[in-house]
XYZ file of C-alpha atoms in Angstrom:
753
model
C -72.595 -195.428 55.041
C -69.413 -195.277 52.934
C -71.470 -194.807 49.757
C -73.437 -191.938 51.295
C -70.174 -190.290 52.358
C -68.741 -190.687 48.815
C -71.864 -189.070 47.312
C -71.495 -186.104 49.698
C -67.730 -186.024 49.116
C -68.323 -185.474 45.391
C -70.212 -182.281 46.184
C -67.325 -180.837 48.284
C -65.142 -178.170 46.794
C -61.576 -179.076 45.872
C -60.328 -177.232 48.946
C -62.404 -179.227 51.411
C -61.742 -182.482 49.593
C -57.953 -181.939 49.983
C -58.274 -180.876 53.613
C -60.463 -183.849 54.380
C -57.979 -186.283 52.878
C -55.061 -184.619 54.720
C -56.814 -184.587 58.104
C -57.991 -188.151 57.635
C -54.439 -189.356 56.854
C -52.803 -187.566 59.831
C -55.566 -188.678 62.161
C -55.243 -192.252 61.021
C -51.446 -192.259 61.574
C -51.834 -190.611 64.987
C -54.482 -193.075 66.074
C -52.315 -196.003 65.019
C -49.334 -194.513 66.839
C -51.412 -193.867 69.951
C -52.840 -197.364 69.912
C -49.323 -198.718 69.579
C -48.112 -196.631 72.525
C -51.003 -197.648 74.768
C -50.648 -201.316 73.950
C -46.847 -201.772 74.458
C -46.017 -204.426 77.180
C -43.151 -205.151 79.544
C -41.446 -207.662 77.288
C -41.338 -205.149 74.451
C -39.896 -202.498 76.795
C -37.290 -204.965 78.042
C -36.299 -205.808 74.504
C -35.838 -202.153 73.639
C -33.775 -201.558 76.779
C -31.615 -204.646 76.197
C -31.016 -203.548 72.643
C -29.803 -200.215 73.914
C -27.606 -201.874 76.645
C -26.094 -204.242 74.105
C -25.294 -201.242 71.971
C -23.603 -199.574 75.005
C -21.699 -202.817 75.722
C -20.358 -202.943 72.176
C -19.231 -199.326 72.450
C -17.647 -199.577 75.958
C -15.481 -202.682 75.411
C -13.114 -201.297 72.750
C -13.174 -197.826 74.306
C -12.018 -198.552 77.879
C -10.080 -201.828 77.431
C -6.852 -199.978 76.474
C -7.223 -197.598 79.471
C -7.654 -200.475 81.892
C -4.599 -202.206 80.504
C -2.582 -198.997 80.962
C -4.281 -198.460 84.335
C -5.505 -195.036 83.360
C -8.567 -195.259 85.527
C -9.138 -191.515 85.322
C -9.860 -191.839 81.637
C -12.032 -194.831 82.348
C -13.971 -192.790 84.877
C -14.371 -189.935 82.456
C -15.736 -192.258 79.787
C -18.134 -193.933 82.183
C -19.461 -190.550 83.270
C -20.230 -189.806 79.611
C -22.130 -193.090 79.421
C -24.017 -192.165 82.561
C -25.256 -189.018 80.884
C -27.930 -191.186 79.225
C -31.113 -190.209 81.160
C -32.125 -193.821 81.692
C -28.856 -195.144 83.313
C -28.784 -194.711 87.078
C -25.498 -196.453 88.099
C -22.285 -197.822 86.590
C -19.708 -199.986 88.391
C -16.223 -201.099 87.317
C -15.328 -204.458 88.916
C -12.053 -206.352 88.713
C -11.823 -210.057 88.049
C -11.886 -210.819 91.793
C -15.190 -209.130 92.288
C -13.888 -205.961 93.951
C -15.693 -202.763 92.949
C -13.002 -200.482 91.595
C -15.254 -197.594 90.637
C -18.949 -196.774 91.261
C -20.659 -193.745 89.772
C -24.263 -192.877 90.698
C -26.719 -190.275 89.284
C -28.208 -187.873 91.818
C -30.608 -185.268 90.438
C -28.947 -185.006 87.087
C -25.516 -184.924 88.835
C -22.928 -187.684 89.043
C -21.233 -188.837 92.230
C -18.320 -191.242 92.659
C -18.725 -193.659 95.529
C -15.839 -195.484 97.101
C -16.882 -198.745 98.617
C -15.362 -202.033 99.679
C -18.203 -203.921 98.070
C -17.313 -207.275 96.593
C -19.399 -209.178 94.075
C -19.046 -212.911 94.040
C -19.686 -215.304 91.206
C -18.952 -212.940 88.382
C -20.875 -213.978 85.268
C -22.835 -212.313 82.535
C -26.316 -211.671 83.862
C -29.399 -209.580 83.155
C -31.786 -209.016 86.040
C -35.227 -207.393 85.810
C -36.298 -205.694 89.049
C -39.539 -204.283 87.651
C -38.589 -200.596 87.731
C -35.017 -201.207 86.563
C -32.839 -203.704 84.737
C -29.326 -204.635 85.863
C -26.748 -206.028 83.475
C -23.267 -207.460 84.199
C -20.806 -208.140 81.387
C -16.980 -208.443 81.032
C -14.429 -206.148 79.402
C -12.217 -208.364 77.279
C -8.910 -208.046 75.498
C -9.651 -207.845 71.840
C -7.133 -210.457 70.629
C -6.872 -212.852 73.535
C -10.488 -212.678 74.667
C -9.192 -212.473 78.216
C -11.413 -210.770 80.829
C -9.824 -207.545 82.069
C -12.665 -206.386 84.294
C -16.476 -206.291 84.597
C -19.062 -203.529 84.042
C -22.316 -203.395 85.996
C -25.039 -201.041 84.673
C -28.383 -200.317 86.321
C -30.937 -199.115 83.735
C -34.140 -197.310 84.904
C -37.067 -198.830 83.048
C -39.479 -196.376 84.653
C -37.561 -193.371 83.293
C -37.364 -194.967 79.873
C -41.126 -195.414 79.697
C -41.672 -191.860 80.931
C -39.258 -190.533 78.325
C -41.014 -192.447 75.557
C -44.375 -191.087 76.644
C -42.977 -187.568 76.599
C -41.658 -188.188 73.097
C -45.052 -189.486 71.958
C -46.822 -186.517 73.470
C -44.288 -184.184 71.881
C -44.717 -185.924 68.523
C -48.501 -185.736 68.845
C -48.236 -182.052 69.623
C -46.002 -181.523 66.650
C -48.508 -183.397 64.488
C -51.355 -181.208 65.721
C -49.324 -178.064 65.178
C -48.344 -179.349 61.705
C -51.984 -180.090 60.888
C -52.950 -176.610 62.007
C -50.140 -174.980 60.030
C -50.815 -177.075 56.930
C -54.552 -176.363 57.248
C -53.896 -172.667 57.430
C -51.458 -172.903 54.524
C -53.858 -174.955 52.425
C -56.696 -172.611 53.339
C -54.630 -169.643 52.224
C -53.526 -171.352 49.023
C -57.025 -172.518 48.252
C -58.432 -169.120 48.998
C -56.153 -167.760 46.299
C -57.075 -170.656 43.993
C -60.748 -170.282 44.831
C -60.696 -166.599 43.962
C -58.958 -167.351 40.661
C -61.250 -170.270 39.861
C -64.358 -168.273 40.763
C -63.200 -165.536 38.399
C -62.499 -168.124 35.702
C -65.880 -169.830 36.236
C -67.730 -166.514 36.207
C -65.848 -165.540 33.045
C -66.752 -168.830 31.321
C -70.410 -168.464 32.321
C -70.475 -164.920 30.974
C -68.380 -165.833 27.917
C -71.260 -165.395 25.402
C -71.486 -161.771 26.600
C -67.734 -161.169 27.065
C -66.391 -162.420 23.753
C -62.895 -161.183 23.013
C -62.142 -160.026 26.606
C -59.158 -161.189 28.703
C -59.655 -163.356 31.790
C -59.154 -161.033 34.853
C -57.205 -163.586 36.912
C -53.667 -163.841 38.324
C -52.368 -167.330 37.399
C -50.653 -168.638 40.608
C -49.837 -172.024 39.095
C -49.172 -173.700 35.787
C -52.671 -175.163 35.812
C -54.202 -171.729 36.337
C -51.975 -170.349 33.587
C -53.279 -173.071 31.247
C -56.857 -172.374 32.366
C -56.404 -168.662 31.742
C -54.902 -169.360 28.300
C -57.757 -171.739 27.367
C -60.406 -169.284 28.584
C -58.898 -166.385 26.673
C -58.469 -168.571 23.562
C -62.134 -169.569 23.768
C -63.077 -165.932 24.194
C -61.006 -165.007 21.160
C -62.447 -167.837 19.040
C -66.007 -166.975 20.038
C -65.361 -163.344 19.164
C -63.951 -164.340 15.777
C -66.891 -166.694 15.179
C -69.282 -163.969 16.235
C -67.683 -161.600 13.753
C -67.872 -164.237 10.992
C -71.496 -165.026 11.816
C -72.350 -161.334 11.850
C -70.578 -160.858 8.521
C -72.485 -163.797 7.013
C -75.707 -162.499 8.518
C -75.068 -159.060 7.046
C -74.270 -160.628 3.675
C -77.447 -162.724 3.820
C -79.463 -159.692 4.858
C -78.062 -157.678 1.964
C -78.786 -160.550 -0.427
C -82.329 -160.889 0.900
C -82.804 -157.124 0.517
C -81.832 -157.311 -3.150
C -84.210 -160.206 -3.853
C -87.534 -159.454 -5.467
C -89.005 -162.508 -3.738
C -90.569 -162.061 -0.345
C -88.990 -164.437 2.198
C -90.888 -165.365 5.362
C -89.963 -167.847 8.110
C -92.786 -168.989 10.395
C -93.303 -171.510 13.169
C -95.725 -174.412 12.855
C -98.569 -172.081 13.828
C -97.766 -169.819 10.831
C -96.643 -167.019 13.167
C -94.122 -164.835 11.355
C -90.624 -164.955 12.890
C -88.658 -163.356 10.054
C -89.438 -161.499 6.838
C -87.340 -159.544 4.363
C -87.875 -156.134 2.853
C -89.463 -157.472 -0.350
C -92.266 -159.103 1.665
C -92.826 -155.822 3.522
C -93.253 -154.036 0.186
C -95.670 -156.736 -1.037
C -98.058 -156.433 1.936
C -97.598 -152.650 1.604
C -100.165 -151.291 4.059
C -98.772 -152.742 7.317
C -95.980 -151.492 9.512
C -93.042 -153.778 10.280
C -94.003 -154.127 13.954
C -97.529 -155.101 12.875
C -96.221 -158.004 10.786
C -93.967 -159.834 13.222
C -95.606 -162.538 15.386
C -98.847 -162.316 13.376
C -100.165 -165.246 11.379
C -99.041 -165.296 7.759
C -102.529 -166.078 6.437
C -103.810 -162.937 8.216
C -101.037 -160.682 6.911
C -101.211 -161.978 3.326
C -104.620 -163.535 2.492
C -104.505 -165.133 -0.960
C -107.465 -165.900 -3.229
C -108.236 -166.897 -6.785
C -109.031 -164.159 -9.310
C -112.783 -164.253 -8.567
C -112.149 -164.209 -4.803
C -114.106 -167.436 -4.409
C -111.281 -169.719 -3.217
C -109.088 -168.870 -0.223
C -105.860 -170.774 -0.827
C -104.905 -170.717 2.856
C -108.127 -172.566 3.729
C -107.090 -175.398 1.405
C -103.579 -175.540 2.895
C -104.354 -174.995 6.603
C -105.650 -178.558 7.328
C -102.298 -179.942 6.160
C -100.426 -177.432 8.300
C -102.515 -178.082 11.432
C -101.856 -181.830 11.231
C -98.236 -181.162 10.190
C -98.769 -183.379 7.148
C -96.919 -181.068 4.769
C -93.803 -183.056 3.822
C -92.893 -181.468 0.501
C -92.911 -178.064 -1.122
C -96.223 -176.819 -2.524
C -96.580 -173.958 -4.966
C -99.336 -171.841 -6.437
C -99.207 -169.516 -9.423
C -101.358 -166.437 -9.981
C -102.875 -166.126 -6.515
C -104.486 -162.748 -5.819
C -103.865 -160.421 -2.874
C -106.577 -157.779 -2.649
C -105.592 -154.503 -1.005
C -107.102 -151.007 -0.983
C -109.468 -151.773 -3.836
C -106.661 -153.118 -6.020
C -105.164 -156.569 -6.466
C -101.707 -158.028 -6.795
C -100.879 -161.256 -8.567
C -98.692 -163.434 -6.331
C -96.756 -166.620 -7.088
C -95.793 -168.433 -3.891
C -94.150 -171.568 -2.543
C -94.455 -173.063 0.935
C -92.000 -175.656 2.248
C -91.470 -177.281 5.671
C -88.348 -176.484 7.708
C -87.315 -179.386 9.937
C -83.752 -178.959 11.136
C -82.114 -179.119 14.554
C -82.077 -175.312 14.606
C -85.588 -174.469 13.413
C -88.991 -176.105 13.100
C -91.574 -174.351 10.961
C -92.224 -173.238 7.373
C -90.412 -171.244 4.684
C -92.708 -169.076 2.558
C -91.380 -167.541 -0.662
C -93.588 -165.216 -2.701
C -93.173 -162.912 -5.677
C -95.280 -160.046 -6.941
C -95.792 -160.897 -10.621
C -98.457 -158.266 -11.309
C -96.270 -156.353 -13.772
C -95.094 -159.570 -15.431
C -98.697 -160.682 -15.889
C -99.607 -157.321 -17.395
C -96.642 -157.555 -19.751
C -97.615 -161.138 -20.633
C -101.138 -160.039 -21.437
C -99.892 -157.193 -23.605
C -97.434 -159.479 -25.367
C -100.208 -162.036 -25.812
C -102.356 -159.335 -27.374
C -99.510 -158.365 -29.678
C -98.932 -162.013 -30.607
C -102.654 -162.450 -31.266
C -102.704 -159.353 -33.442
C -99.656 -160.660 -35.313
C -101.359 -164.049 -35.726
C -104.550 -162.355 -36.893
C -102.490 -160.245 -39.267
C -100.815 -163.372 -40.703
C -104.179 -165.161 -40.764
C -105.938 -162.260 -42.487
C -103.094 -161.904 -44.971
C -103.062 -165.649 -45.698
C -106.832 -165.880 -46.030
C -106.908 -162.789 -48.257
C -104.127 -164.234 -50.427
C -105.843 -167.617 -50.837
C -109.282 -166.087 -51.364
C -107.893 -163.680 -53.953
C -106.413 -166.621 -55.855
C -109.695 -168.554 -55.693
C -111.795 -165.512 -56.629
C -109.428 -164.663 -59.459
C -109.972 -168.138 -60.915
C -113.748 -167.935 -60.442
C -113.875 -164.494 -62.119
C -111.872 -165.812 -65.046
C -114.122 -168.814 -65.523
C -117.225 -166.662 -64.991
C -115.999 -164.431 -67.864
C -115.715 -167.533 -70.038
C -119.262 -168.575 -69.060
C -120.596 -165.159 -70.096
C -118.728 -165.127 -73.398
C -119.699 -168.648 -74.610
C -123.098 -170.075 -75.595
C -124.787 -172.405 -73.090
C -124.571 -175.428 -75.381
C -120.806 -175.081 -75.563
C -120.547 -174.706 -71.745
C -122.464 -177.978 -71.202
C -120.107 -179.742 -73.556
C -116.923 -178.315 -71.862
C -116.458 -180.785 -68.951
C -112.937 -179.528 -68.259
C -114.219 -176.020 -67.518
C -116.850 -177.425 -65.145
C -114.253 -179.476 -63.241
C -111.950 -176.461 -62.866
C -114.771 -174.336 -61.449
C -115.691 -177.186 -59.081
C -112.047 -177.506 -57.955
C -111.949 -173.802 -57.128
C -115.122 -174.161 -55.065
C -113.649 -177.215 -53.279
C -110.540 -175.173 -52.453
C -112.767 -172.477 -50.978
C -114.591 -175.144 -48.952
C -111.329 -176.584 -47.601
C -110.131 -173.096 -46.674
C -113.390 -172.359 -44.822
C -113.165 -175.708 -42.973
C -109.601 -174.911 -41.899
C -110.625 -171.479 -40.681
C -113.564 -173.022 -38.841
C -111.235 -175.483 -37.134
C -108.871 -172.681 -36.106
C -111.792 -170.749 -34.614
C -112.710 -173.784 -32.449
C -115.762 -174.273 -34.613
C -114.521 -177.599 -35.940
C -115.934 -179.768 -33.160
C -115.171 -183.405 -34.038
C -118.099 -185.639 -34.960
C -116.803 -188.747 -33.208
C -117.746 -192.257 -34.137
C -116.292 -195.747 -33.696
C -113.553 -196.352 -36.236
C -110.391 -198.307 -36.994
C -107.454 -195.952 -36.479
C -105.007 -198.471 -37.919
C -106.999 -198.757 -41.163
C -107.363 -194.966 -41.404
C -103.604 -194.401 -41.090
C -102.859 -197.197 -43.553
C -105.275 -195.760 -46.155
C -103.941 -192.202 -45.758
C -100.357 -193.495 -46.100
C -101.208 -195.378 -49.295
C -102.732 -192.193 -50.719
C -99.834 -189.866 -49.697
C -96.863 -192.119 -50.529
C -98.133 -193.827 -53.654
C -95.708 -193.128 -56.534
C -93.007 -191.656 -54.222
C -89.701 -193.287 -53.122
C -90.851 -193.560 -49.518
C -90.776 -196.752 -47.447
C -93.670 -196.899 -44.975
C -93.813 -199.052 -41.821
C -96.776 -199.270 -39.443
C -96.188 -200.890 -36.021
C -99.334 -201.388 -33.948
C -98.919 -202.332 -30.259
C -102.415 -201.427 -29.070
C -106.026 -202.404 -29.888
C -107.247 -199.394 -31.910
C -109.880 -201.041 -34.134
C -112.874 -199.605 -32.227
C -111.928 -196.204 -30.775
C -113.831 -192.920 -30.947
C -112.601 -190.199 -33.311
C -113.694 -188.033 -36.220
C -112.372 -189.894 -39.299
C -112.581 -186.862 -41.577
C -110.641 -184.571 -39.197
C -108.077 -187.216 -38.161
C -107.618 -188.038 -41.831
C -106.639 -184.374 -42.302
C -104.141 -184.619 -39.431
C -102.294 -187.674 -40.757
C -102.472 -186.426 -44.328
C -100.732 -183.193 -43.243
C -98.099 -185.134 -41.255
C -97.419 -187.617 -44.086
C -97.179 -184.899 -46.740
C -94.732 -182.936 -44.543
C -92.655 -186.103 -44.024
C -92.684 -186.852 -47.768
C -91.583 -183.316 -48.663
C -88.817 -183.454 -46.018
C -87.309 -186.438 -47.942
C -87.022 -185.281 -51.583
C -84.485 -188.045 -52.290
C -86.648 -190.659 -50.598
C -86.516 -192.205 -47.124
C -88.549 -194.048 -44.541
C -91.608 -193.112 -42.496
C -92.313 -195.198 -39.390
C -95.593 -195.000 -37.483
C -95.813 -196.592 -34.028
C -99.130 -196.928 -32.182
C -98.910 -197.552 -28.416
C -100.976 -197.083 -25.273
C -99.566 -194.634 -22.719
C -100.743 -194.337 -19.114
C -99.880 -190.745 -18.208
C -99.609 -189.258 -14.741
C -100.457 -185.713 -13.722
C -98.431 -183.123 -15.692
C -96.323 -185.876 -17.282
C -97.002 -184.402 -20.730
C -98.631 -180.959 -20.311
C -101.392 -180.065 -20.947
C -102.706 -183.655 -20.846
C -104.438 -184.774 -17.663
C -103.924 -188.126 -15.970
C -105.323 -191.060 -17.979
C -104.797 -193.547 -20.801
C -103.960 -192.254 -24.285
C -103.204 -193.636 -27.736
C -99.728 -192.433 -28.698
C -99.109 -192.288 -32.462
C -95.549 -191.379 -33.384
C -94.744 -190.405 -37.001
C -90.973 -190.546 -37.580
C -89.237 -189.628 -40.839
C -85.589 -189.753 -41.921
C -85.664 -186.343 -43.559
C -83.613 -183.187 -43.167
C -85.088 -182.211 -39.788
C -86.238 -178.821 -38.527
C -83.878 -176.030 -37.433
C -84.079 -175.195 -33.689
C -85.003 -171.565 -34.366
C -87.944 -172.636 -36.537
C -89.258 -175.462 -34.343
C -91.289 -173.258 -31.911
C -93.147 -171.606 -34.840
C -94.297 -174.613 -36.878
C -97.821 -174.611 -35.373
C -98.340 -170.868 -35.986
C -101.042 -169.991 -38.561
C -99.708 -169.376 -42.104
C -96.110 -170.043 -41.030
C -94.433 -172.078 -43.743
C -90.932 -172.660 -45.118
C -92.324 -174.061 -48.399
C -92.799 -171.977 -51.492
C -96.295 -173.367 -52.187
C -97.335 -174.160 -48.588
C -100.479 -172.592 -47.126
C -99.131 -172.537 -43.555
C -102.396 -173.935 -42.159
C -101.703 -177.684 -42.256
C -99.951 -178.133 -38.902
C -102.001 -175.377 -37.287
C -105.219 -177.149 -38.289
C -103.800 -180.511 -37.172
C -102.870 -179.089 -33.784
C -106.380 -177.664 -33.305
C -108.084 -180.895 -34.437
C -106.086 -183.018 -32.003
C -106.781 -180.537 -29.203
C -110.517 -180.617 -30.027
C -110.316 -184.392 -29.627
C -108.998 -183.875 -26.058
C -105.449 -184.743 -27.063
C -102.122 -183.096 -27.789
C -99.470 -183.034 -30.486
C -95.780 -182.386 -29.943
C -92.641 -182.602 -32.063
C -88.988 -183.588 -31.672
C -86.445 -182.839 -34.367
C -82.757 -182.560 -34.973
C -81.295 -180.844 -37.992
C -80.110 -183.492 -40.457
C -81.466 -186.428 -38.375
C -85.185 -186.409 -39.056
C -88.362 -185.380 -37.272
C -90.845 -187.193 -35.028
C -94.397 -186.004 -34.358
C -96.247 -187.471 -31.370
C -100.057 -187.447 -31.475
C -101.927 -188.262 -28.236
C -105.639 -189.131 -28.343
C -107.815 -190.181 -25.388
C -108.269 -193.955 -25.436
C -112.069 -194.189 -25.783
C -113.475 -197.489 -27.028
C -116.889 -197.540 -28.768
C -119.301 -200.276 -29.878
C -120.438 -199.598 -33.456
C -118.147 -198.902 -36.368
C -118.745 -195.935 -38.655
C -120.574 -196.907 -41.813
C -118.577 -196.922 -45.016
C -119.826 -194.098 -47.204
C -120.556 -194.925 -50.817
C -120.379 -192.172 -53.442
C -123.834 -190.659 -54.019
C -125.189 -190.520 -57.538
C -127.657 -188.052 -58.987
C -130.227 -190.749 -59.681
C -133.551 -189.862 -58.150
C -135.254 -192.814 -56.497
C -137.381 -191.074 -53.855
C -140.817 -189.386 -54.148
C -141.448 -185.735 -54.872
C -141.745 -183.653 -51.716
C -143.286 -180.376 -50.582
C -140.318 -178.573 -48.996
C -140.078 -175.322 -46.968
C -136.581 -173.700 -47.037
C -135.910 -171.158 -44.228
C -132.677 -169.118 -44.324
C -131.930 -165.449 -43.752
C -129.332 -165.531 -46.580
C -131.231 -164.943 -49.840
C -128.512 -166.455 -52.051
C -128.530 -169.695 -50.074
C -132.319 -170.172 -49.934
C -132.850 -169.146 -53.581
C -129.992 -171.353 -54.811
C -131.320 -174.305 -52.791
C -134.821 -173.606 -54.141
C -133.571 -173.813 -57.757
C -131.723 -177.087 -57.070
C -134.674 -178.740 -55.330
C -137.117 -177.569 -58.003
C -134.752 -178.877 -60.639
C -134.937 -182.249 -58.849
C -138.730 -182.126 -59.185
C -139.750 -181.013 -55.704
C -142.262 -178.315 -54.789
C -140.429 -175.638 -52.834
C -141.392 -172.558 -50.770
C -138.890 -170.204 -49.090
C -138.878 -167.832 -46.095
C -136.219 -165.382 -44.889
C -137.546 -164.965 -41.339
C -139.066 -167.240 -38.715
C -142.412 -165.392 -38.606
C -142.670 -165.585 -42.383
C -141.951 -169.322 -42.252
C -144.692 -169.856 -39.644
C -147.209 -167.944 -41.790
C -146.338 -169.943 -44.932
C -146.433 -173.234 -42.997
C -149.844 -172.389 -41.476
C -151.290 -171.196 -44.801
C -150.154 -174.349 -46.591
C -151.690 -176.498 -43.852
C -154.956 -174.576 -44.112
C -155.022 -175.269 -47.849
C -154.717 -178.973 -47.108
C -151.184 -179.093 -48.506
C -148.918 -179.587 -45.479
C -145.156 -179.579 -46.044
C -143.343 -182.941 -46.049
C -139.932 -181.444 -45.151
C -138.563 -178.263 -43.528
C -134.913 -177.275 -44.141
C -133.964 -174.436 -41.747
C -130.883 -172.434 -40.840
C -129.847 -172.296 -37.187
C -128.861 -168.664 -36.616
C -131.603 -166.274 -37.814
C -133.371 -163.138 -36.591
C -136.309 -163.583 -34.202
C -135.923 -167.346 -33.585
C -133.182 -169.943 -33.883
C -133.721 -173.053 -35.983
C -134.612 -175.326 -33.042
C -137.031 -172.732 -31.632
C -138.715 -172.422 -35.049
C -139.011 -176.214 -35.241
C -140.828 -176.327 -31.889
C -143.315 -173.699 -33.086
C -143.967 -175.584 -36.324
C -144.370 -178.935 -34.490
C -147.033 -177.297 -32.323
C -148.940 -176.438 -35.511
C -148.457 -179.744 -37.319
C -146.070 -182.448 -36.105
C -146.094 -184.850 -39.067
C -143.190 -183.605 -41.158
C -139.458 -184.232 -41.467
C -136.840 -181.600 -40.643
C -133.214 -180.936 -41.607
C -130.909 -178.443 -39.854
C -128.664 -176.525 -42.283
C -125.817 -174.613 -40.608
C -122.175 -173.681 -40.881
C -121.531 -174.120 -37.128
C -120.104 -177.394 -35.836
C -119.333 -176.378 -32.229
C -122.975 -176.175 -31.101
C -124.549 -179.066 -29.135
C -127.487 -179.316 -31.556
C -125.194 -180.878 -34.187
C -124.122 -183.911 -32.177
C -127.547 -184.199 -30.496
C -129.782 -183.086 -33.370
C -132.373 -185.825 -32.825
C -132.804 -184.679 -29.203
C -133.769 -181.259 -30.551
C -136.324 -182.808 -32.964
C -134.318 -182.728 -36.225
C -134.120 -185.839 -38.405
C -130.769 -184.917 -39.977
C -128.340 -182.040 -40.510
C -126.357 -180.507 -43.394
C -123.061 -178.681 -42.791
C -122.518 -175.678 -45.085
C -121.125 -175.662 -47.660
C -122.432 -179.000 -48.894
C -122.417 -180.631 -52.304
C -125.389 -181.839 -54.330
C -124.322 -185.396 -53.529
C -124.510 -184.708 -49.760
C -127.897 -183.047 -50.196
C -129.293 -186.028 -52.147
C -127.942 -188.465 -49.543
C -129.628 -186.634 -46.645
C -132.905 -186.276 -48.606
C -132.959 -190.007 -49.296
C -132.225 -190.852 -45.611
C -134.991 -188.540 -44.399
C -137.484 -189.824 -47.030
C -136.845 -193.445 -46.030
C -137.380 -192.737 -42.304
C -140.765 -193.712 -40.915
């Protein structure tokens, strides 16, 4: 019961709590007092009366003793009348020591009457007698110093009147209590009404504070507590107003900043519904009104595709968003937004927002259409500049080669043939010029992506060691090769990779004119995605070539792979460019680190591909003829090539026919077969009018299948080279080729069964 009351008491207002406590206290005191009054007994009443009589006795003795001694009984009478004025005393008698009543005063209806009587009281002694309705007491009046009895006083005390008087007092006190309770209740009610009004105003003000920032509390503070409450409320109002102003200022600043940004900023919920966007985003979507953007899904407002409009980027992202699996920022470059028949190129980033204030996504996008157009134009300009440098470099080198050939050709015309045959030095110089032209054409072919590597199983360690011996022999260069990976049976093109390391070693040697050290380290690297762009994830052979030379200046470093860029007086400017393209054609990458005065390090990365069979070691071919004479058909649309090849083959003792077109070749082949003289070998170009080389071969095989065939071409990036046997060819020759290469291929084909 008490607990239930306490729970209800908590819900009372302060006013009723105070009143309840006050009424409870007064009621409790009154009930205790009333219980006490109703339970008092006769003994307790007698004790109270005797206490009062003893008090009267102590007062009377010193007061009337002197008057009795001086026999001034009038004064004694006067004093006794004053004593009789007590409402509870009914009679007082003055008795001498012999028992004679000298004076008797009686109360009659609130008046006092003196009675003269001859009454005598015997056996005077101090007594107290209880007659039920009254108490009678007899005591002596003594001399203070001698303790001698002067006279006796007899007092009759009305117990009935005393009890009645006490009851009247209790009733009066109870009435006063009730009146006090009523007055206090009214006073408290009035005070609390004032407090309630003030508190209600304060409470209403605090509730409405977010909408009444900066206002004063409309309340009269009737107490110190209310004054403090008013001060706190107004201080809160002031602080909130100041904070509101600061927040608004920051919001305005942020809004101005967001307006100046070129990036579109969008805040969405987890359902991709747009909750905020800035002006830049509005300009990007362009065709929609602001009210049409808010609360719509972002993927509906700004659909993003790839350039061919085959991939919708939102469809790839949405599953992550629906499951709320997006934990980190994702980005996409060069997405396309198609609008009104045009397209915009958009770079965007999407990141999750997970704070206590907002749950959703932050989308940042940028219209890079103009930048992409500028990049394309700059790329065109750079390509034209590269082509210009390439054309200028090629023209310069070709002019030098042609100048030498013209000079030697003049000598050939001006001297007899017998003298030319005897001049071996002149022959070697002409051959060197032709080799230079061949190297230049191979470099140009590599730059044009035509130098597809002809991979085989080889020992990379042995290749690097041999190239180093060749490049550093006779120079003050210390060479160290550190191998930390098994590279004895990996796939690569030994001729092309030989070019790469030859270029790197020659550059290192020339960077150390006073001598130095070149260190090559071979390691395996397991690369992650985008760890070394543009390489994909996988295992690579990392070959680092470090020299102790002069280093490369920072302003030159970005240009070293450009075609025909060189800081050397006699450099062609194609070495590093060709090396870069060769490594890229192998599926790898080459990068460089350098510091001026502290040396340079090139890093070559090749895919780690292990093969089974090693490349055969080529032996130099001699001009000795140890194979039978053949009937050969040469097909090429270039007259100089087919006629020159015809002269060479005829000089070697073979019977040769030529054709410049595929139809002509078929006619000659058929005619020879009809004459019973089928061809033993067909050497054909790949790119010709009417039919390609492989198509011509199929037509000839349909006529007569028992002959050998060789593909002769200058292209290395076509599948028929690496898979020539699949296309029906027995071998291939890459233009330009030497007599030694021709003899080698002829012998291989002749020995095949």
